[in-house]
Amino acid sequence: MTPTIHLLILMHVCTIVVAMSNTHPTYTISSILVFGDSTVDTGNNNYIEWTLVKANYLPYGKDFPGHLPTGRFSNGKLVVDFLASILNLKDSVPPYLNPNLSDKELLTGVCFASGGSGIDDLTATSANVISMPHQIEYFKTYAEKLRLIAGKNKSTQILEDALVVISVGANDIIFNFYDLPTRRMMFININTYQDYLLDRLQIFIKRFCTVF
C-alpha cells in the first residue's frame, strides 16, 4: 500500500507545491522531516569535517534564541523552524547529525538537509557536502531508530503522518550550471537541465517512499 505523504517542495526558491492526499480531508501532522540545501539546513554541515560550507560563525545566528551561530545559513530561524512551531511540534528542527538528539526530538522530526547540496549529485560533490541520495541513507537510519523507540506500527504511523519538506535546486542552477562548465557542456540549455533536475527529484521522492 502506497503511504499518504504530506509533501512541501520548494524548488528553485520560487515554486511552492503542496501535495496531499484528497482521501484524508482531516489529518494530523506528527513530525517534520527536512531534506535539501542551505535554505533548510539547521546545522548538519557543522558535523561534516571535510567541507568549508559552514555557518558556524557570527553574524549567523545573531537573532536566534541564544544569539549564537547554530549552523543555519541565517541570522535567525529558518522556514522549517517556523513550520514546526506553527504545527506545535517543537520550537526548532534539529539537525540529524547532532549526536545528542533525544528520543523526543527524533519522534517529532529532524533535518537531513546540507548547505551547498543540490538535486544534482555533482552539486553536492563539488561542495563536499551531503548529497540527496546520502540524505535518504540517513533517513533510513533514522527510520530504524524510530522503530526501536516507538515500535514498528507506531513508527510507521509517525512517518506516514509526517510533513516532508524538500527545498533544493538553487545551487544546481546558480553554481553547478552557470559557474561550472561541466553541466553546460552536457546540456544544450537551461531548460533541458531543469528537466533533468525534475527527473532527479522524482527519483528522490520514489526512494523516500520505499523506506516505509
mmCIF file with all atom_site columns, C-alpha atoms in Angstrom:
data_model
loop_
_atom_site.group_PDB
_atom_site.id
_atom_site.type_symbol
_atom_site.label_atom_id
_atom_site.label_alt_id
_atom_site.label_comp_id
_atom_site.label_asym_id
_atom_site.label_entity_id
_atom_site.label_seq_id
_atom_site.pdbx_PDB_ins_code
_atom_site.Cartn_x
_atom_site.Cartn_y
_atom_site.Cartn_z
_atom_site.occupancy
_atom_site.B_iso_or_equiv
_atom_site.pdbx_formal_charge
_atom_site.auth_seq_id
_atom_site.auth_comp_id
_atom_site.auth_asym_id
_atom_site.auth_atom_id
_atom_site.pdbx_PDB_model_num
ATOM 1   C CA . MET A 1 1   ? 0.000  0.000  0.000   1.00 0.00 ? 1   MET A CA 1
ATOM 2   C CA . THR A 1 2   ? 1.409  3.380  -1.012  1.00 0.00 ? 2   THR A CA 1
ATOM 3   C CA . PRO A 1 3   ? 1.674  5.706  2.010   1.00 0.00 ? 3   PRO A CA 1
ATOM 4   C CA . THR A 1 4   ? -0.011 9.090  2.103   1.00 0.00 ? 4   THR A CA 1
ATOM 5   C CA . ILE A 1 5   ? 2.635  11.814 2.149   1.00 0.00 ? 5   ILE A CA 1
ATOM 6   C CA . HIS A 1 6   ? 2.213  15.417 3.235   1.00 0.00 ? 6   HIS A CA 1
ATOM 7   C CA . LEU A 1 7   ? 4.793  16.949 0.925   1.00 0.00 ? 7   LEU A CA 1
ATOM 8   C CA . LEU A 1 8   ? 6.038  20.521 0.641   1.00 0.00 ? 8   LEU A CA 1
ATOM 9   C CA . ILE A 1 9   ? 8.536  21.168 -2.144  1.00 0.00 ? 9   ILE A CA 1
ATOM 10  C CA . LEU A 1 10  ? 10.454 24.417 -2.540  1.00 0.00 ? 10  LEU A CA 1
ATOM 11  C CA . MET A 1 11  ? 12.108 24.079 -5.940  1.00 0.00 ? 11  MET A CA 1
ATOM 12  C CA . HIS A 1 12  ? 14.490 26.695 -7.329  1.00 0.00 ? 12  HIS A CA 1
ATOM 13  C CA . VAL A 1 13  ? 13.442 29.014 -4.494  1.00 0.00 ? 13  VAL A CA 1
ATOM 14  C CA . CYS A 1 14  ? 10.455 30.290 -6.436  1.00 0.00 ? 14  CYS A CA 1
ATOM 15  C CA . THR A 1 15  ? 7.921  27.493 -6.787  1.00 0.00 ? 15  THR A CA 1
ATOM 16  C CA . ILE A 1 16  ? 5.994  26.004 -3.893  1.00 0.00 ? 16  ILE A CA 1
ATOM 17  C CA . VAL A 1 17  ? 3.977  22.849 -4.438  1.00 0.00 ? 17  VAL A CA 1
ATOM 18  C CA . VAL A 1 18  ? 1.866  21.227 -1.762  1.00 0.00 ? 18  VAL A CA 1
ATOM 19  C CA . ALA A 1 19  ? 0.814  17.642 -2.475  1.00 0.00 ? 19  ALA A CA 1
ATOM 20  C CA . MET A 1 20  ? -1.593 15.921 -0.125  1.00 0.00 ? 20  MET A CA 1
ATOM 21  C CA . SER A 1 21  ? -3.980 13.031 -0.498  1.00 0.00 ? 21  SER A CA 1
ATOM 22  C CA . ASN A 1 22  ? -7.567 14.161 -1.009  1.00 0.00 ? 22  ASN A CA 1
ATOM 23  C CA . THR A 1 23  ? -8.768 10.954 0.606   1.00 0.00 ? 23  THR A CA 1
ATOM 24  C CA . HIS A 1 24  ? -7.958 12.383 4.040   1.00 0.00 ? 24  HIS A CA 1
ATOM 25  C CA . PRO A 1 25  ? -9.642 15.794 4.389   1.00 0.00 ? 25  PRO A CA 1
ATOM 26  C CA . THR A 1 26  ? -8.585 15.934 8.038   1.00 0.00 ? 26  THR A CA 1
ATOM 27  C CA . TYR A 1 27  ? -5.154 14.861 9.180   1.00 0.00 ? 27  TYR A CA 1
ATOM 28  C CA . THR A 1 28  ? -2.641 15.212 11.966  1.00 0.00 ? 28  THR A CA 1
ATOM 29  C CA . ILE A 1 29  ? 0.973  16.178 11.355  1.00 0.00 ? 29  ILE A CA 1
ATOM 30  C CA . SER A 1 30  ? 3.038  14.088 13.750  1.00 0.00 ? 30  SER A CA 1
ATOM 31  C CA . SER A 1 31  ? 6.536  15.209 12.798  1.00 0.00 ? 31  SER A CA 1
ATOM 32  C CA . ILE A 1 32  ? 8.572  17.185 10.279  1.00 0.00 ? 32  ILE A CA 1
ATOM 33  C CA . LEU A 1 33  ? 11.267 15.717 8.020   1.00 0.00 ? 33  LEU A CA 1
ATOM 34  C CA . VAL A 1 34  ? 13.502 18.097 6.091   1.00 0.00 ? 34  VAL A CA 1
ATOM 35  C CA . PHE A 1 35  ? 15.699 17.479 3.038   1.00 0.00 ? 35  PHE A CA 1
ATOM 36  C CA . GLY A 1 36  ? 17.636 19.819 0.786   1.00 0.00 ? 36  GLY A CA 1
ATOM 37  C CA . ASP A 1 37  ? 20.237 22.579 0.879   1.00 0.00 ? 37  ASP A CA 1
ATOM 38  C CA . SER A 1 38  ? 21.233 25.641 2.922   1.00 0.00 ? 38  SER A CA 1
ATOM 39  C CA . THR A 1 39  ? 17.718 27.101 2.743   1.00 0.00 ? 39  THR A CA 1
ATOM 40  C CA . VAL A 1 40  ? 16.647 24.428 5.249   1.00 0.00 ? 40  VAL A CA 1
ATOM 41  C CA . ASP A 1 41  ? 19.895 23.070 6.743   1.00 0.00 ? 41  ASP A CA 1
ATOM 42  C CA . THR A 1 42  ? 19.547 23.544 10.501  1.00 0.00 ? 42  THR A CA 1
ATOM 43  C CA . GLY A 1 43  ? 23.146 22.627 11.271  1.00 0.00 ? 43  GLY A CA 1
ATOM 44  C CA . ASN A 1 44  ? 24.178 19.329 9.676   1.00 0.00 ? 44  ASN A CA 1
ATOM 45  C CA . ASN A 1 45  ? 27.212 20.875 7.991   1.00 0.00 ? 45  ASN A CA 1
ATOM 46  C CA . ASN A 1 46  ? 28.630 21.632 11.441  1.00 0.00 ? 46  ASN A CA 1
ATOM 47  C CA . TYR A 1 47  ? 29.242 17.897 11.764  1.00 0.00 ? 47  TYR A CA 1
ATOM 48  C CA . ILE A 1 48  ? 30.968 17.462 8.382   1.00 0.00 ? 48  ILE A CA 1
ATOM 49  C CA . GLU A 1 49  ? 34.721 17.807 8.754   1.00 0.00 ? 49  GLU A CA 1
ATOM 50  C CA . TRP A 1 50  ? 35.553 17.765 5.048   1.00 0.00 ? 50  TRP A CA 1
ATOM 51  C CA . THR A 1 51  ? 33.523 20.778 3.871   1.00 0.00 ? 51  THR A CA 1
ATOM 52  C CA . LEU A 1 52  ? 34.143 24.514 4.037   1.00 0.00 ? 52  LEU A CA 1
ATOM 53  C CA . VAL A 1 53  ? 30.431 25.247 3.557   1.00 0.00 ? 53  VAL A CA 1
ATOM 54  C CA . LYS A 1 54  ? 29.549 26.136 7.134   1.00 0.00 ? 54  LYS A CA 1
ATOM 55  C CA . ALA A 1 55  ? 27.568 28.757 9.025   1.00 0.00 ? 55  ALA A CA 1
ATOM 56  C CA . ASN A 1 56  ? 29.102 28.259 12.461  1.00 0.00 ? 56  ASN A CA 1
ATOM 57  C CA . TYR A 1 57  ? 30.304 31.815 12.979  1.00 0.00 ? 57  TYR A CA 1
ATOM 58  C CA . LEU A 1 58  ? 28.759 35.241 13.533  1.00 0.00 ? 58  LEU A CA 1
ATOM 59  C CA . PRO A 1 59  ? 26.777 37.077 12.254  1.00 0.00 ? 59  PRO A CA 1
ATOM 60  C CA . TYR A 1 60  ? 24.949 33.790 11.540  1.00 0.00 ? 60  TYR A CA 1
ATOM 61  C CA . GLY A 1 61  ? 22.598 33.109 14.433  1.00 0.00 ? 61  GLY A CA 1
ATOM 62  C CA . LYS A 1 62  ? 22.700 36.592 15.943  1.00 0.00 ? 62  LYS A CA 1
ATOM 63  C CA . ASP A 1 63  ? 18.874 36.716 16.095  1.00 0.00 ? 63  ASP A CA 1
ATOM 64  C CA . PHE A 1 64  ? 18.400 33.043 17.008  1.00 0.00 ? 64  PHE A CA 1
ATOM 65  C CA . PRO A 1 65  ? 17.496 32.257 20.649  1.00 0.00 ? 65  PRO A CA 1
ATOM 66  C CA . GLY A 1 66  ? 20.817 32.408 22.469  1.00 0.00 ? 66  GLY A CA 1
ATOM 67  C CA . HIS A 1 67  ? 22.290 34.735 19.817  1.00 0.00 ? 67  HIS A CA 1
ATOM 68  C CA . LEU A 1 68  ? 24.895 32.189 18.740  1.00 0.00 ? 68  LEU A CA 1
ATOM 69  C CA . PRO A 1 69  ? 25.521 30.529 15.359  1.00 0.00 ? 69  PRO A CA 1
ATOM 70  C CA . THR A 1 70  ? 23.756 27.171 15.041  1.00 0.00 ? 70  THR A CA 1
ATOM 71  C CA . GLY A 1 71  ? 24.846 26.108 11.576  1.00 0.00 ? 71  GLY A CA 1
ATOM 72  C CA . ARG A 1 72  ? 21.784 27.677 9.975   1.00 0.00 ? 72  ARG A CA 1
ATOM 73  C CA . PHE A 1 73  ? 22.612 29.869 6.993   1.00 0.00 ? 73  PHE A CA 1
ATOM 74  C CA . SER A 1 74  ? 20.554 32.656 8.501   1.00 0.00 ? 74  SER A CA 1
ATOM 75  C CA . ASN A 1 75  ? 20.661 35.268 11.230  1.00 0.00 ? 75  ASN A CA 1
ATOM 76  C CA . GLY A 1 76  ? 17.721 33.509 12.903  1.00 0.00 ? 76  GLY A CA 1
ATOM 77  C CA . LYS A 1 77  ? 15.223 30.718 12.392  1.00 0.00 ? 77  LYS A CA 1
ATOM 78  C CA . LEU A 1 78  ? 14.522 29.076 9.041   1.00 0.00 ? 78  LEU A CA 1
ATOM 79  C CA . VAL A 1 79  ? 11.164 28.424 7.370   1.00 0.00 ? 79  VAL A CA 1
ATOM 80  C CA . VAL A 1 80  ? 11.153 24.845 8.660   1.00 0.00 ? 80  VAL A CA 1
ATOM 81  C CA . ASP A 1 81  ? 11.626 26.073 12.234  1.00 0.00 ? 81  ASP A CA 1
ATOM 82  C CA . PHE A 1 82  ? 8.584  28.307 11.896  1.00 0.00 ? 82  PHE A CA 1
ATOM 83  C CA . LEU A 1 83  ? 6.604  25.442 10.344  1.00 0.00 ? 83  LEU A CA 1
ATOM 84  C CA . ALA A 1 84  ? 7.470  23.160 13.255  1.00 0.00 ? 84  ALA A CA 1
ATOM 85  C CA . SER A 1 85  ? 6.403  25.862 15.688  1.00 0.00 ? 85  SER A CA 1
ATOM 86  C CA . ILE A 1 86  ? 3.121  26.589 13.878  1.00 0.00 ? 86  ILE A CA 1
ATOM 87  C CA . LEU A 1 87  ? 2.316  22.865 13.899  1.00 0.00 ? 87  LEU A CA 1
ATOM 88  C CA . ASN A 1 88  ? 3.048  22.736 17.659  1.00 0.00 ? 88  ASN A CA 1
ATOM 89  C CA . LEU A 1 89  ? 5.740  20.114 17.127  1.00 0.00 ? 89  LEU A CA 1
ATOM 90  C CA . LYS A 1 90  ? 8.762  21.961 18.534  1.00 0.00 ? 90  LYS A CA 1
ATOM 91  C CA . ASP A 1 91  ? 10.358 25.410 18.571  1.00 0.00 ? 91  ASP A CA 1
ATOM 92  C CA . SER A 1 92  ? 13.014 24.474 16.015  1.00 0.00 ? 92  SER A CA 1
ATOM 93  C CA . VAL A 1 93  ? 14.068 21.483 13.918  1.00 0.00 ? 93  VAL A CA 1
ATOM 94  C CA . PRO A 1 94  ? 17.339 19.836 14.999  1.00 0.00 ? 94  PRO A CA 1
ATOM 95  C CA . PRO A 1 95  ? 19.957 18.538 12.552  1.00 0.00 ? 95  PRO A CA 1
ATOM 96  C CA . TYR A 1 96  ? 20.001 14.755 12.316  1.00 0.00 ? 96  TYR A CA 1
ATOM 97  C CA . LEU A 1 97  ? 23.789 14.608 12.668  1.00 0.00 ? 97  LEU A CA 1
ATOM 98  C CA . ASN A 1 98  ? 23.629 16.131 16.145  1.00 0.00 ? 98  ASN A CA 1
ATOM 99  C CA . PRO A 1 99  ? 24.865 13.228 18.304  1.00 0.00 ? 99  PRO A CA 1
ATOM 100 C CA . ASN A 1 100 ? 22.906 14.408 21.352  1.00 0.00 ? 100 ASN A CA 1
ATOM 101 C CA . LEU A 1 101 ? 19.364 14.114 19.989  1.00 0.00 ? 101 LEU A CA 1
ATOM 102 C CA . SER A 1 102 ? 16.785 12.900 22.487  1.00 0.00 ? 102 SER A CA 1
ATOM 103 C CA . ASP A 1 103 ? 14.106 10.316 21.732  1.00 0.00 ? 103 ASP A CA 1
ATOM 104 C CA . LYS A 1 104 ? 11.509 13.109 21.832  1.00 0.00 ? 104 LYS A CA 1
ATOM 105 C CA . GLU A 1 105 ? 13.405 15.068 19.194  1.00 0.00 ? 105 GLU A CA 1
ATOM 106 C CA . LEU A 1 106 ? 13.571 12.014 16.953  1.00 0.00 ? 106 LEU A CA 1
ATOM 107 C CA . LEU A 1 107 ? 9.861  11.321 17.385  1.00 0.00 ? 107 LEU A CA 1
ATOM 108 C CA . THR A 1 108 ? 8.846  14.813 16.252  1.00 0.00 ? 108 THR A CA 1
ATOM 109 C CA . GLY A 1 109 ? 11.217 15.069 13.308  1.00 0.00 ? 109 GLY A CA 1
ATOM 110 C CA . VAL A 1 110 ? 14.677 16.131 12.229  1.00 0.00 ? 110 VAL A CA 1
ATOM 111 C CA . CYS A 1 111 ? 16.547 17.795 9.393   1.00 0.00 ? 111 CYS A CA 1
ATOM 112 C CA . PHE A 1 112 ? 18.724 15.893 6.905   1.00 0.00 ? 112 PHE A CA 1
ATOM 113 C CA . ALA A 1 113 ? 19.495 18.882 4.657   1.00 0.00 ? 113 ALA A CA 1
ATOM 114 C CA . SER A 1 114 ? 23.011 20.054 3.900   1.00 0.00 ? 114 SER A CA 1
ATOM 115 C CA . GLY A 1 115 ? 24.062 23.542 2.855   1.00 0.00 ? 115 GLY A CA 1
ATOM 116 C CA . GLY A 1 116 ? 25.582 23.530 -0.630  1.00 0.00 ? 116 GLY A CA 1
ATOM 117 C CA . SER A 1 117 ? 23.739 20.402 -1.735  1.00 0.00 ? 117 SER A CA 1
ATOM 118 C CA . GLY A 1 118 ? 21.536 20.007 -4.794  1.00 0.00 ? 118 GLY A CA 1
ATOM 119 C CA . ILE A 1 119 ? 19.221 17.597 -6.525  1.00 0.00 ? 119 ILE A CA 1
ATOM 120 C CA . ASP A 1 120 ? 22.103 17.008 -8.960  1.00 0.00 ? 120 ASP A CA 1
ATOM 121 C CA . ASP A 1 121 ? 24.671 14.822 -7.174  1.00 0.00 ? 121 ASP A CA 1
ATOM 122 C CA . LEU A 1 122 ? 27.503 16.732 -8.844  1.00 0.00 ? 122 LEU A CA 1
ATOM 123 C CA . THR A 1 123 ? 26.458 19.856 -6.943  1.00 0.00 ? 123 THR A CA 1
ATOM 124 C CA . ALA A 1 124 ? 26.968 18.174 -3.573  1.00 0.00 ? 124 ALA A CA 1
ATOM 125 C CA . THR A 1 125 ? 30.199 16.531 -4.718  1.00 0.00 ? 125 THR A CA 1
ATOM 126 C CA . SER A 1 126 ? 31.628 19.889 -5.784  1.00 0.00 ? 126 SER A CA 1
ATOM 127 C CA . ALA A 1 127 ? 30.918 21.364 -2.345  1.00 0.00 ? 127 ALA A CA 1
ATOM 128 C CA . ASN A 1 128 ? 31.883 18.258 -0.321  1.00 0.00 ? 128 ASN A CA 1
ATOM 129 C CA . VAL A 1 129 ? 28.501 18.157 1.385   1.00 0.00 ? 129 VAL A CA 1
ATOM 130 C CA . ILE A 1 130 ? 25.709 15.611 1.871   1.00 0.00 ? 130 ILE A CA 1
ATOM 131 C CA . SER A 1 131 ? 24.085 14.622 -1.413  1.00 0.00 ? 131 SER A CA 1
ATOM 132 C CA . MET A 1 132 ? 20.364 13.946 -1.693  1.00 0.00 ? 132 MET A CA 1
ATOM 133 C CA . PRO A 1 133 ? 20.883 10.150 -2.020  1.00 0.00 ? 133 PRO A CA 1
ATOM 134 C CA . HIS A 1 134 ? 23.049 10.278 1.098   1.00 0.00 ? 134 HIS A CA 1
ATOM 135 C CA . GLN A 1 135 ? 20.298 12.203 2.876   1.00 0.00 ? 135 GLN A CA 1
ATOM 136 C CA . ILE A 1 136 ? 17.978 9.299  2.050   1.00 0.00 ? 136 ILE A CA 1
ATOM 137 C CA . GLU A 1 137 ? 20.521 6.916  3.592   1.00 0.00 ? 137 GLU A CA 1
ATOM 138 C CA . TYR A 1 138 ? 20.477 8.998  6.769   1.00 0.00 ? 138 TYR A CA 1
ATOM 139 C CA . PHE A 1 139 ? 16.687 8.889  6.649   1.00 0.00 ? 139 PHE A CA 1
ATOM 140 C CA . LYS A 1 140 ? 16.846 5.087  6.545   1.00 0.00 ? 140 LYS A CA 1
ATOM 141 C CA . THR A 1 141 ? 18.953 5.015  9.714   1.00 0.00 ? 141 THR A CA 1
ATOM 142 C CA . TYR A 1 142 ? 16.541 7.489  11.286  1.00 0.00 ? 142 TYR A CA 1
ATOM 143 C CA . ALA A 1 143 ? 13.586 5.231  10.455  1.00 0.00 ? 143 ALA A CA 1
ATOM 144 C CA . GLU A 1 144 ? 15.375 2.313  12.129  1.00 0.00 ? 144 GLU A CA 1
ATOM 145 C CA . LYS A 1 145 ? 15.989 4.381  15.264  1.00 0.00 ? 145 LYS A CA 1
ATOM 146 C CA . LEU A 1 146 ? 12.339 5.386  15.243  1.00 0.00 ? 146 LEU A CA 1
ATOM 147 C CA . ARG A 1 147 ? 11.264 1.726  15.160  1.00 0.00 ? 147 ARG A CA 1
ATOM 148 C CA . LEU A 1 148 ? 13.457 0.980  18.168  1.00 0.00 ? 148 LEU A CA 1
ATOM 149 C CA . ILE A 1 149 ? 11.940 3.884  20.089  1.00 0.00 ? 149 ILE A CA 1
ATOM 150 C CA . ALA A 1 150 ? 8.264  3.577  19.166  1.00 0.00 ? 150 ALA A CA 1
ATOM 151 C CA . GLY A 1 151 ? 7.832  0.099  17.710  1.00 0.00 ? 151 GLY A CA 1
ATOM 152 C CA . LYS A 1 152 ? 7.074  -0.890 14.124  1.00 0.00 ? 152 LYS A CA 1
ATOM 153 C CA . ASN A 1 153 ? 3.407  0.116  13.905  1.00 0.00 ? 153 ASN A CA 1
ATOM 154 C CA . LYS A 1 154 ? 3.741  3.426  15.751  1.00 0.00 ? 154 LYS A CA 1
ATOM 155 C CA . SER A 1 155 ? 6.881  4.452  13.868  1.00 0.00 ? 155 SER A CA 1
ATOM 156 C CA . THR A 1 156 ? 5.239  3.691  10.518  1.00 0.00 ? 156 THR A CA 1
ATOM 157 C CA . GLN A 1 157 ? 2.283  5.860  11.515  1.00 0.00 ? 157 GLN A CA 1
ATOM 158 C CA . ILE A 1 158 ? 4.617  8.684  12.536  1.00 0.00 ? 158 ILE A CA 1
ATOM 159 C CA . LEU A 1 159 ? 6.365  8.566  9.163   1.00 0.00 ? 159 LEU A CA 1
ATOM 160 C CA . GLU A 1 160 ? 3.097  8.436  7.237   1.00 0.00 ? 160 GLU A CA 1
ATOM 161 C CA . ASP A 1 161 ? 1.752  11.427 9.183   1.00 0.00 ? 161 ASP A CA 1
ATOM 162 C CA . ALA A 1 162 ? 4.937  13.480 8.825   1.00 0.00 ? 162 ALA A CA 1
ATOM 163 C CA . LEU A 1 163 ? 5.238  16.728 6.904   1.00 0.00 ? 163 LEU A CA 1
ATOM 164 C CA . VAL A 1 164 ? 8.081  16.228 4.431   1.00 0.00 ? 164 VAL A CA 1
ATOM 165 C CA . VAL A 1 165 ? 9.843  19.405 3.301   1.00 0.00 ? 165 VAL A CA 1
ATOM 166 C CA . ILE A 1 166 ? 12.205 19.408 0.314   1.00 0.00 ? 166 ILE A CA 1
ATOM 167 C CA . SER A 1 167 ? 13.958 22.675 -0.507  1.00 0.00 ? 167 SER A CA 1
ATOM 168 C CA . VAL A 1 168 ? 16.552 22.292 -3.226  1.00 0.00 ? 168 VAL A CA 1
ATOM 169 C CA . GLY A 1 169 ? 17.611 23.448 -6.684  1.00 0.00 ? 169 GLY A CA 1
ATOM 170 C CA . ALA A 1 170 ? 19.158 26.887 -6.254  1.00 0.00 ? 170 ALA A CA 1
ATOM 171 C CA . ASN A 1 171 ? 22.739 25.596 -6.023  1.00 0.00 ? 171 ASN A CA 1
ATOM 172 C CA . ASP A 1 172 ? 22.215 23.416 -9.085  1.00 0.00 ? 172 ASP A CA 1
ATOM 173 C CA . ILE A 1 173 ? 21.235 26.402 -11.205 1.00 0.00 ? 173 ILE A CA 1
ATOM 174 C CA . ILE A 1 174 ? 23.453 29.142 -9.775  1.00 0.00 ? 174 ILE A CA 1
ATOM 175 C CA . PHE A 1 175 ? 26.679 27.235 -9.177  1.00 0.00 ? 175 PHE A CA 1
ATOM 176 C CA . ASN A 1 176 ? 26.567 23.919 -10.986 1.00 0.00 ? 176 ASN A CA 1
ATOM 177 C CA . PHE A 1 177 ? 25.151 25.202 -14.265 1.00 0.00 ? 177 PHE A CA 1
ATOM 178 C CA . TYR A 1 178 ? 26.223 28.833 -14.547 1.00 0.00 ? 178 TYR A CA 1
ATOM 179 C CA . ASP A 1 179 ? 29.515 28.783 -12.600 1.00 0.00 ? 179 ASP A CA 1
ATOM 180 C CA . LEU A 1 180 ? 30.937 25.370 -13.508 1.00 0.00 ? 180 LEU A CA 1
ATOM 181 C CA . PRO A 1 181 ? 31.340 24.285 -17.147 1.00 0.00 ? 181 PRO A CA 1
ATOM 182 C CA . THR A 1 182 ? 30.572 20.565 -16.743 1.00 0.00 ? 182 THR A CA 1
ATOM 183 C CA . ARG A 1 183 ? 26.775 20.667 -16.940 1.00 0.00 ? 183 ARG A CA 1
ATOM 184 C CA . ARG A 1 184 ? 26.713 23.382 -19.627 1.00 0.00 ? 184 ARG A CA 1
ATOM 185 C CA . MET A 1 185 ? 28.767 21.046 -21.800 1.00 0.00 ? 185 MET A CA 1
ATOM 186 C CA . MET A 1 186 ? 26.320 18.186 -21.221 1.00 0.00 ? 186 MET A CA 1
ATOM 187 C CA . PHE A 1 187 ? 23.004 20.045 -21.612 1.00 0.00 ? 187 PHE A CA 1
ATOM 188 C CA . ILE A 1 188 ? 22.175 22.240 -24.590 1.00 0.00 ? 188 ILE A CA 1
ATOM 189 C CA . ASN A 1 189 ? 20.339 24.848 -22.499 1.00 0.00 ? 189 ASN A CA 1
ATOM 190 C CA . ILE A 1 190 ? 18.952 25.598 -19.063 1.00 0.00 ? 190 ILE A CA 1
ATOM 191 C CA . ASN A 1 191 ? 15.558 24.085 -19.935 1.00 0.00 ? 191 ASN A CA 1
ATOM 192 C CA . THR A 1 192 ? 16.992 20.632 -20.580 1.00 0.00 ? 192 THR A CA 1
ATOM 193 C CA . TYR A 1 193 ? 18.966 20.851 -17.349 1.00 0.00 ? 193 TYR A CA 1
ATOM 194 C CA . GLN A 1 194 ? 15.820 21.783 -15.432 1.00 0.00 ? 194 GLN A CA 1
ATOM 195 C CA . ASP A 1 195 ? 14.088 18.727 -16.907 1.00 0.00 ? 195 ASP A CA 1
ATOM 196 C CA . TYR A 1 196 ? 16.998 16.629 -15.663 1.00 0.00 ? 196 TYR A CA 1
ATOM 197 C CA . LEU A 1 197 ? 16.621 18.108 -12.176 1.00 0.00 ? 197 LEU A CA 1
ATOM 198 C CA . LEU A 1 198 ? 12.896 17.362 -12.127 1.00 0.00 ? 198 LEU A CA 1
ATOM 199 C CA . ASP A 1 199 ? 13.626 13.755 -13.110 1.00 0.00 ? 199 ASP A CA 1
ATOM 200 C CA . ARG A 1 200 ? 16.132 13.535 -10.264 1.00 0.00 ? 200 ARG A CA 1
ATOM 201 C CA . LEU A 1 201 ? 13.533 14.944 -7.869  1.00 0.00 ? 201 LEU A CA 1
ATOM 202 C CA . GLN A 1 202 ? 11.036 12.263 -8.904  1.00 0.00 ? 202 GLN A CA 1
ATOM 203 C CA . ILE A 1 203 ? 13.658 9.580  -8.271  1.00 0.00 ? 203 ILE A CA 1
ATOM 204 C CA . PHE A 1 204 ? 14.357 11.063 -4.844  1.00 0.00 ? 204 PHE A CA 1
ATOM 205 C CA . ILE A 1 205 ? 10.679 11.001 -3.857  1.00 0.00 ? 205 ILE A CA 1
ATOM 206 C CA . LYS A 1 206 ? 10.303 7.397  -5.041  1.00 0.00 ? 206 LYS A CA 1
ATOM 207 C CA . ARG A 1 207 ? 13.335 6.368  -2.979  1.00 0.00 ? 207 ARG A CA 1
ATOM 208 C CA . PHE A 1 208 ? 11.901 8.155  0.022   1.00 0.00 ? 208 PHE A CA 1
ATOM 209 C CA . CYS A 1 209 ? 8.628  6.246  -0.296  1.00 0.00 ? 209 CYS A CA 1
ATOM 210 C CA . THR A 1 210 ? 10.387 2.870  -0.327  1.00 0.00 ? 210 THR A CA 1
ATOM 211 C CA . VAL A 1 211 ? 11.792 3.402  3.173   1.00 0.00 ? 211 VAL A CA 1
ATOM 212 C CA . PHE A 1 212 ? 8.468  2.724  4.929   1.00 0.00 ? 212 PHE A CA 1
#
